[in-house]
Amino acid sequence: MIEEKSNNKVEEAYQFTDKKVYITRYWQSMGILLGYIVIDRNHKIKNTPLVCPVGFDCQAVVHSEYSKFLGVSVEFLGMIYYAITFLIYLSFIFLPMSENLADSLVVLVSTISLLAFIFLAYLIFVQIFILKKGCSW
């Protein structure tokens, strides 16, 4: 009876983990897609208006001096972040790996995600307090 309960808990944990992986891959794909939309649609190059779904002034934000970091557009940096984390999650699923490698990848994803969060907080700060404009993209 006890063994059966513990097996059920393990199965539930795996099911929950599977759901988290699918949700994570979905949002990573959406992040890559959004970065692609902003770059590929040539909103920056052709200066075509970027329509904001919530009524902010995306044009001012996307064309501001803060739209690049170390000479690289922040949209492209976001795409790189989502692509790296997506590939790491795929490696967990499809590649056999040692426990040390898995632990190292978890630390890498956690570190990259923490840096991305800090950078995102910086960009929100810039939008609110410096540019005094917003963009939901």
PDB file of C-alpha atoms in Angstrom:
ATOM      1  CA  MET A   1       0.000   0.000   0.000  1.00  0.00           C
ATOM      2  CA  ILE A   2       2.773   2.412   0.945  1.00  0.00           C
ATOM      3  CA  GLU A   3       4.783   1.441  -2.119  1.00  0.00           C
ATOM      4  CA  GLU A   4       1.730   2.003  -4.321  1.00  0.00           C
ATOM      5  CA  LYS A   5       1.228   5.502  -2.901  1.00  0.00           C
ATOM      6  CA  SER A   6       4.868   6.423  -3.470  1.00  0.00           C
ATOM      7  CA  ASN A   7       4.666   5.157  -7.069  1.00  0.00           C
ATOM      8  CA  ASN A   8       1.572   7.308  -7.623  1.00  0.00           C
ATOM      9  CA  LYS A   9       3.407  10.348  -6.273  1.00  0.00           C
ATOM     10  CA  VAL A  10       6.339   9.684  -8.588  1.00  0.00           C
ATOM     11  CA  GLU A  11       4.003   9.312 -11.572  1.00  0.00           C
ATOM     12  CA  GLU A  12       2.210  12.543 -10.655  1.00  0.00           C
ATOM     13  CA  ALA A  13       5.556  14.351 -10.381  1.00  0.00           C
ATOM     14  CA  TYR A  14       6.577  13.126 -13.841  1.00  0.00           C
ATOM     15  CA  GLN A  15       3.238  14.189 -15.314  1.00  0.00           C
ATOM     16  CA  PHE A  16       3.584  17.630 -13.745  1.00  0.00           C
ATOM     17  CA  THR A  17       7.160  17.900 -15.022  1.00  0.00           C
ATOM     18  CA  ASP A  18       6.020  16.935 -18.522  1.00  0.00           C
ATOM     19  CA  LYS A  19       3.393  19.683 -18.423  1.00  0.00           C
ATOM     20  CA  LYS A  20       5.994  22.212 -17.263  1.00  0.00           C
ATOM     21  CA  VAL A  21       8.317  21.216 -20.096  1.00  0.00           C
ATOM     22  CA  TYR A  22       5.581  21.661 -22.700  1.00  0.00           C
ATOM     23  CA  ILE A  23       4.535  25.004 -21.226  1.00  0.00           C
ATOM     24  CA  THR A  24       8.163  26.165 -21.091  1.00  0.00           C
ATOM     25  CA  ARG A  25       8.803  25.141 -24.697  1.00  0.00           C
ATOM     26  CA  TYR A  26       5.629  26.937 -25.767  1.00  0.00           C
ATOM     27  CA  TRP A  27       6.646  30.222 -24.130  1.00  0.00           C
ATOM     28  CA  GLN A  28      10.194  29.931 -25.442  1.00  0.00           C
ATOM     29  CA  SER A  29       8.836  29.462 -28.949  1.00  0.00           C
ATOM     30  CA  MET A  30       6.595  32.500 -28.485  1.00  0.00           C
ATOM     31  CA  GLY A  31       9.580  34.567 -27.333  1.00  0.00           C
ATOM     32  CA  ILE A  32      11.548  33.611 -30.415  1.00  0.00           C
ATOM     33  CA  LEU A  33       8.530  34.376 -32.598  1.00  0.00           C
ATOM     34  CA  LEU A  34       7.958  37.817 -31.059  1.00  0.00           C
ATOM     35  CA  GLY A  35      11.592  38.775 -31.545  1.00  0.00           C
ATOM     36  CA  TYR A  36      11.348  37.595 -35.134  1.00  0.00           C
ATOM     37  CA  ILE A  37       8.183  39.638 -35.715  1.00  0.00           C
ATOM     38  CA  VAL A  38       9.818  42.846 -34.524  1.00  0.00           C
ATOM     39  CA  ILE A  39      13.014  42.253 -36.506  1.00  0.00           C
ATOM     40  CA  ASP A  40      11.665  40.529 -39.636  1.00  0.00           C
ATOM     41  CA  ARG A  41       8.809  42.876 -40.247  1.00  0.00           C
ATOM     42  CA  ASN A  42      11.469  45.561 -40.653  1.00  0.00           C
ATOM     43  CA  HIS A  43       9.848  47.855 -38.119  1.00  0.00           C
ATOM     44  CA  LYS A  44      13.264  49.148 -37.249  1.00  0.00           C
ATOM     45  CA  ILE A  45      14.781  49.149 -40.718  1.00  0.00           C
ATOM     46  CA  LYS A  46      11.885  50.536 -42.761  1.00  0.00           C
ATOM     47  CA  ASN A  47      10.487  52.594 -39.878  1.00  0.00           C
ATOM     48  CA  THR A  48       7.036  51.073 -40.344  1.00  0.00           C
ATOM     49  CA  PRO A  49       4.770  51.559 -37.339  1.00  0.00           C
ATOM     50  CA  LEU A  50       4.796  48.819 -34.740  1.00  0.00           C
ATOM     51  CA  VAL A  51       1.231  48.598 -33.478  1.00  0.00           C
ATOM     52  CA  CYS A  52       0.979  47.981 -29.763  1.00  0.00           C
ATOM     53  CA  PRO A  53      -1.908  45.728 -28.742  1.00  0.00           C
ATOM     54  CA  VAL A  54      -2.419  47.609 -25.458  1.00  0.00           C
ATOM     55  CA  GLY A  55      -2.094  51.167 -26.760  1.00  0.00           C
ATOM     56  CA  PHE A  56       1.449  52.060 -25.704  1.00  0.00           C
ATOM     57  CA  ASP A  57       3.943  53.959 -27.839  1.00  0.00           C
ATOM     58  CA  CYS A  58       6.088  51.108 -29.166  1.00  0.00           C
ATOM     59  CA  GLN A  59       7.543  53.248 -31.935  1.00  0.00           C
ATOM     60  CA  ALA A  60       9.332  55.501 -29.453  1.00  0.00           C
ATOM     61  CA  VAL A  61      10.667  52.576 -27.439  1.00  0.00           C
ATOM     62  CA  VAL A  62      11.785  50.411 -30.363  1.00  0.00           C
ATOM     63  CA  HIS A  63      13.638  53.316 -31.997  1.00  0.00           C
ATOM     64  CA  SER A  64      15.144  54.748 -28.806  1.00  0.00           C
ATOM     65  CA  GLU A  65      18.840  54.705 -27.986  1.00  0.00           C
ATOM     66  CA  TYR A  66      18.061  51.984 -25.413  1.00  0.00           C
ATOM     67  CA  SER A  67      16.847  49.535 -28.067  1.00  0.00           C
ATOM     68  CA  LYS A  68      20.410  48.259 -28.446  1.00  0.00           C
ATOM     69  CA  PHE A  69      22.740  46.822 -25.844  1.00  0.00           C
ATOM     70  CA  LEU A  70      26.442  46.730 -26.705  1.00  0.00           C
ATOM     71  CA  GLY A  71      25.482  47.311 -30.333  1.00  0.00           C
ATOM     72  CA  VAL A  72      23.027  44.377 -30.484  1.00  0.00           C
ATOM     73  CA  SER A  73      19.264  44.913 -30.648  1.00  0.00           C
ATOM     74  CA  VAL A  74      17.429  43.801 -27.528  1.00  0.00           C
ATOM     75  CA  GLU A  75      14.981  41.840 -29.702  1.00  0.00           C
ATOM     76  CA  PHE A  76      17.851  39.757 -31.035  1.00  0.00           C
ATOM     77  CA  LEU A  77      19.220  39.257 -27.508  1.00  0.00           C
ATOM     78  CA  GLY A  78      15.794  38.002 -26.445  1.00  0.00           C
ATOM     79  CA  MET A  79      15.714  35.589 -29.349  1.00  0.00           C
ATOM     80  CA  ILE A  80      19.155  34.290 -28.400  1.00  0.00           C
ATOM     81  CA  TYR A  81      18.030  33.787 -24.781  1.00  0.00           C
ATOM     82  CA  TYR A  82      14.921  31.850 -25.771  1.00  0.00           C
ATOM     83  CA  ALA A  83      16.816  29.767 -28.331  1.00  0.00           C
ATOM     84  CA  ILE A  84      19.544  28.811 -25.831  1.00  0.00           C
ATOM     85  CA  THR A  85      17.088  27.811 -23.120  1.00  0.00           C
ATOM     86  CA  PHE A  86      14.965  25.944 -25.676  1.00  0.00           C
ATOM     87  CA  LEU A  87      17.989  23.961 -26.864  1.00  0.00           C
ATOM     88  CA  ILE A  88      19.048  23.157 -23.309  1.00  0.00           C
ATOM     89  CA  TYR A  89      15.563  21.872 -22.469  1.00  0.00           C
ATOM     90  CA  LEU A  90      15.564  19.790 -25.643  1.00  0.00           C
ATOM     91  CA  SER A  91      18.926  18.321 -24.642  1.00  0.00           C
ATOM     92  CA  PHE A  92      17.396  17.206 -21.339  1.00  0.00           C
ATOM     93  CA  ILE A  93      14.686  15.383 -23.238  1.00  0.00           C
ATOM     94  CA  PHE A  94      16.602  13.809 -26.109  1.00  0.00           C
ATOM     95  CA  LEU A  95      20.253  13.460 -25.097  1.00  0.00           C
ATOM     96  CA  PRO A  96      21.619  10.996 -22.580  1.00  0.00           C
ATOM     97  CA  MET A  97      23.769  12.843 -20.089  1.00  0.00           C
ATOM     98  CA  SER A  98      25.571  12.332 -16.834  1.00  0.00           C
ATOM     99  CA  GLU A  99      24.276  13.768 -13.600  1.00  0.00           C
ATOM    100  CA  ASN A 100      27.156  16.265 -13.498  1.00  0.00           C
ATOM    101  CA  LEU A 101      26.348  17.559 -16.973  1.00  0.00           C
ATOM    102  CA  ALA A 102      22.647  17.814 -16.121  1.00  0.00           C
ATOM    103  CA  ASP A 103      23.475  19.754 -12.946  1.00  0.00           C
ATOM    104  CA  SER A 104      25.775  22.065 -14.895  1.00  0.00           C
ATOM    105  CA  LEU A 105      23.063  22.744 -17.465  1.00  0.00           C
ATOM    106  CA  VAL A 106      20.549  23.510 -14.719  1.00  0.00           C
ATOM    107  CA  VAL A 107      23.000  26.002 -13.207  1.00  0.00           C
ATOM    108  CA  LEU A 108      23.616  27.501 -16.665  1.00  0.00           C
ATOM    109  CA  VAL A 109      19.896  27.924 -17.430  1.00  0.00           C
ATOM    110  CA  SER A 110      19.275  29.345 -13.957  1.00  0.00           C
ATOM    111  CA  THR A 111      22.121  31.834 -14.310  1.00  0.00           C
ATOM    112  CA  ILE A 112      21.091  32.914 -17.808  1.00  0.00           C
ATOM    113  CA  SER A 113      17.476  33.290 -16.666  1.00  0.00           C
ATOM    114  CA  LEU A 114      18.497  35.364 -13.652  1.00  0.00           C
ATOM    115  CA  LEU A 115      20.573  37.661 -15.867  1.00  0.00           C
ATOM    116  CA  ALA A 116      17.681  37.919 -18.331  1.00  0.00           C
ATOM    117  CA  PHE A 117      15.325  38.836 -15.480  1.00  0.00           C
ATOM    118  CA  ILE A 118      17.692  41.559 -14.250  1.00  0.00           C
ATOM    119  CA  PHE A 119      18.057  42.898 -17.805  1.00  0.00           C
ATOM    120  CA  LEU A 120      14.277  42.871 -18.230  1.00  0.00           C
ATOM    121  CA  ALA A 121      13.873  44.832 -14.992  1.00  0.00           C
ATOM    122  CA  TYR A 122      16.417  47.348 -16.325  1.00  0.00           C
ATOM    123  CA  LEU A 123      14.501  47.696 -19.610  1.00  0.00           C
ATOM    124  CA  ILE A 124      11.197  48.211 -17.782  1.00  0.00           C
ATOM    125  CA  PHE A 125      12.891  50.834 -15.604  1.00  0.00           C
ATOM    126  CA  VAL A 126      14.141  52.604 -18.741  1.00  0.00           C
ATOM    127  CA  GLN A 127      10.652  52.573 -20.285  1.00  0.00           C
ATOM    128  CA  ILE A 128       8.929  53.908 -17.183  1.00  0.00           C
ATOM    129  CA  PHE A 129      11.408  56.390 -15.759  1.00  0.00           C
ATOM    130  CA  ILE A 130      13.689  57.474 -18.604  1.00  0.00           C
ATOM    131  CA  LEU A 131      11.667  57.223 -21.813  1.00  0.00           C
ATOM    132  CA  LYS A 132       8.318  57.618 -20.054  1.00  0.00           C
ATOM    133  CA  LYS A 133       6.883  55.460 -22.857  1.00  0.00           C
ATOM    134  CA  GLY A 134       5.877  51.828 -22.904  1.00  0.00           C
ATOM    135  CA  CYS A 135       5.847  48.892 -25.253  1.00  0.00           C
ATOM    136  CA  SER A 136       4.294  45.499 -24.637  1.00  0.00           C
ATOM    137  CA  TRP A 137       6.327  43.791 -27.353  1.00  0.00           C
TER     138      TRP A 137
END
